[in-house]
C-alpha positions as CSV (number, residue, x, y, z in Angstrom):
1,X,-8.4,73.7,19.3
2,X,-7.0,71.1,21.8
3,X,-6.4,67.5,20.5
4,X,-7.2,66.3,24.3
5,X,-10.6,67.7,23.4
6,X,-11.1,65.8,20.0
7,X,-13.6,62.6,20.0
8,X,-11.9,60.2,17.9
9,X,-14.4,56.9,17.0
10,X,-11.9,54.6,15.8
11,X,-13.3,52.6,12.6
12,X,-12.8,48.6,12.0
13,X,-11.3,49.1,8.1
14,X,-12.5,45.5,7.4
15,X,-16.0,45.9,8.2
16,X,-15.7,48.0,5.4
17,X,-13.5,45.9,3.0
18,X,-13.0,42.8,2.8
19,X,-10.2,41.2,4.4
20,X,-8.2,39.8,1.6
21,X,-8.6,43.3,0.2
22,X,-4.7,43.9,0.4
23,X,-3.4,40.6,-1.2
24,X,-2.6,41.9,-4.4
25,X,0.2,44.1,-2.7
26,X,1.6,41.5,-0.9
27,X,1.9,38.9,-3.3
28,X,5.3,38.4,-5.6
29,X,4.0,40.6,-8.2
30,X,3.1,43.3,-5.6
31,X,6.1,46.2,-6.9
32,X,4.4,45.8,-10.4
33,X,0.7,46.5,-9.0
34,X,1.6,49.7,-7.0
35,X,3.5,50.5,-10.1
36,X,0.1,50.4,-11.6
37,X,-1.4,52.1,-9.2
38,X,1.1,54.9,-9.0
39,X,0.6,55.4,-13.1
40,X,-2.8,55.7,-12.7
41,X,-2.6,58.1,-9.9
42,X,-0.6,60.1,-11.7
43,X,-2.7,60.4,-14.5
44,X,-5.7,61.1,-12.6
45,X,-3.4,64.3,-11.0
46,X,-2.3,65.7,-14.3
47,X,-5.5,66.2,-15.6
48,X,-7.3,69.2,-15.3
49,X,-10.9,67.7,-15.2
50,X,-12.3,64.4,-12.5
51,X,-11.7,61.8,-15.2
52,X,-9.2,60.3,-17.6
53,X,-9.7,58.3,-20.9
54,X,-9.6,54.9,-20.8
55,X,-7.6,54.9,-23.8
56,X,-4.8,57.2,-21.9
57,X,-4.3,54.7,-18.9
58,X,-4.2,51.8,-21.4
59,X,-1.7,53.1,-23.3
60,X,0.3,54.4,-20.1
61,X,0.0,50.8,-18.9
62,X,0.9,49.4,-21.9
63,X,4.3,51.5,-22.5
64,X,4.8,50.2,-18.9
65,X,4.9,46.9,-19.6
66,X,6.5,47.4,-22.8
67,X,9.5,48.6,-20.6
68,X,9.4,45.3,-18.3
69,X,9.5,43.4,-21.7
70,X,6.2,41.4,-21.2
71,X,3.7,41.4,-24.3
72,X,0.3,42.5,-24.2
73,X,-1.9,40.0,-26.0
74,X,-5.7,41.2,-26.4
């Protein structure tokens, strides 16, 4: 197949989300969300099934910020 022949419909990404959809990685706490995001990731890939507990991100998220030093108050 020949890319010259390929249709491509370019799509507006923020007719789909909104605009401020990004801020969270952008703001001064941005390397501690994609942290977040990366554990969770993660977790999602080492399972064997679609899902994860609840109770298995919380506690990865929890040793994570254990490790920063901040204290989870619930």
């Amino acid at each position: 197949m020949q890319l010259s022949s390929l249709e491509v419909t370019p799509i507006d990404l923020f007719t789909i989300i909104p605009a401020n959809f990004f801020t969270p990685i952008t703001s001064k706490h941005k390397q501690i969300y994609v942290d977040c995001l990366e554990l969770i990731d993660d977790s999602y890939k080492s399972e064997l099934s679609f899902g994860v507990d609840k109770e298995v991100i919380v506690s990865k998220l929890e040793d994570y910020f254990d490790l920063l030093g901040y204290q989870i108050v619930e």
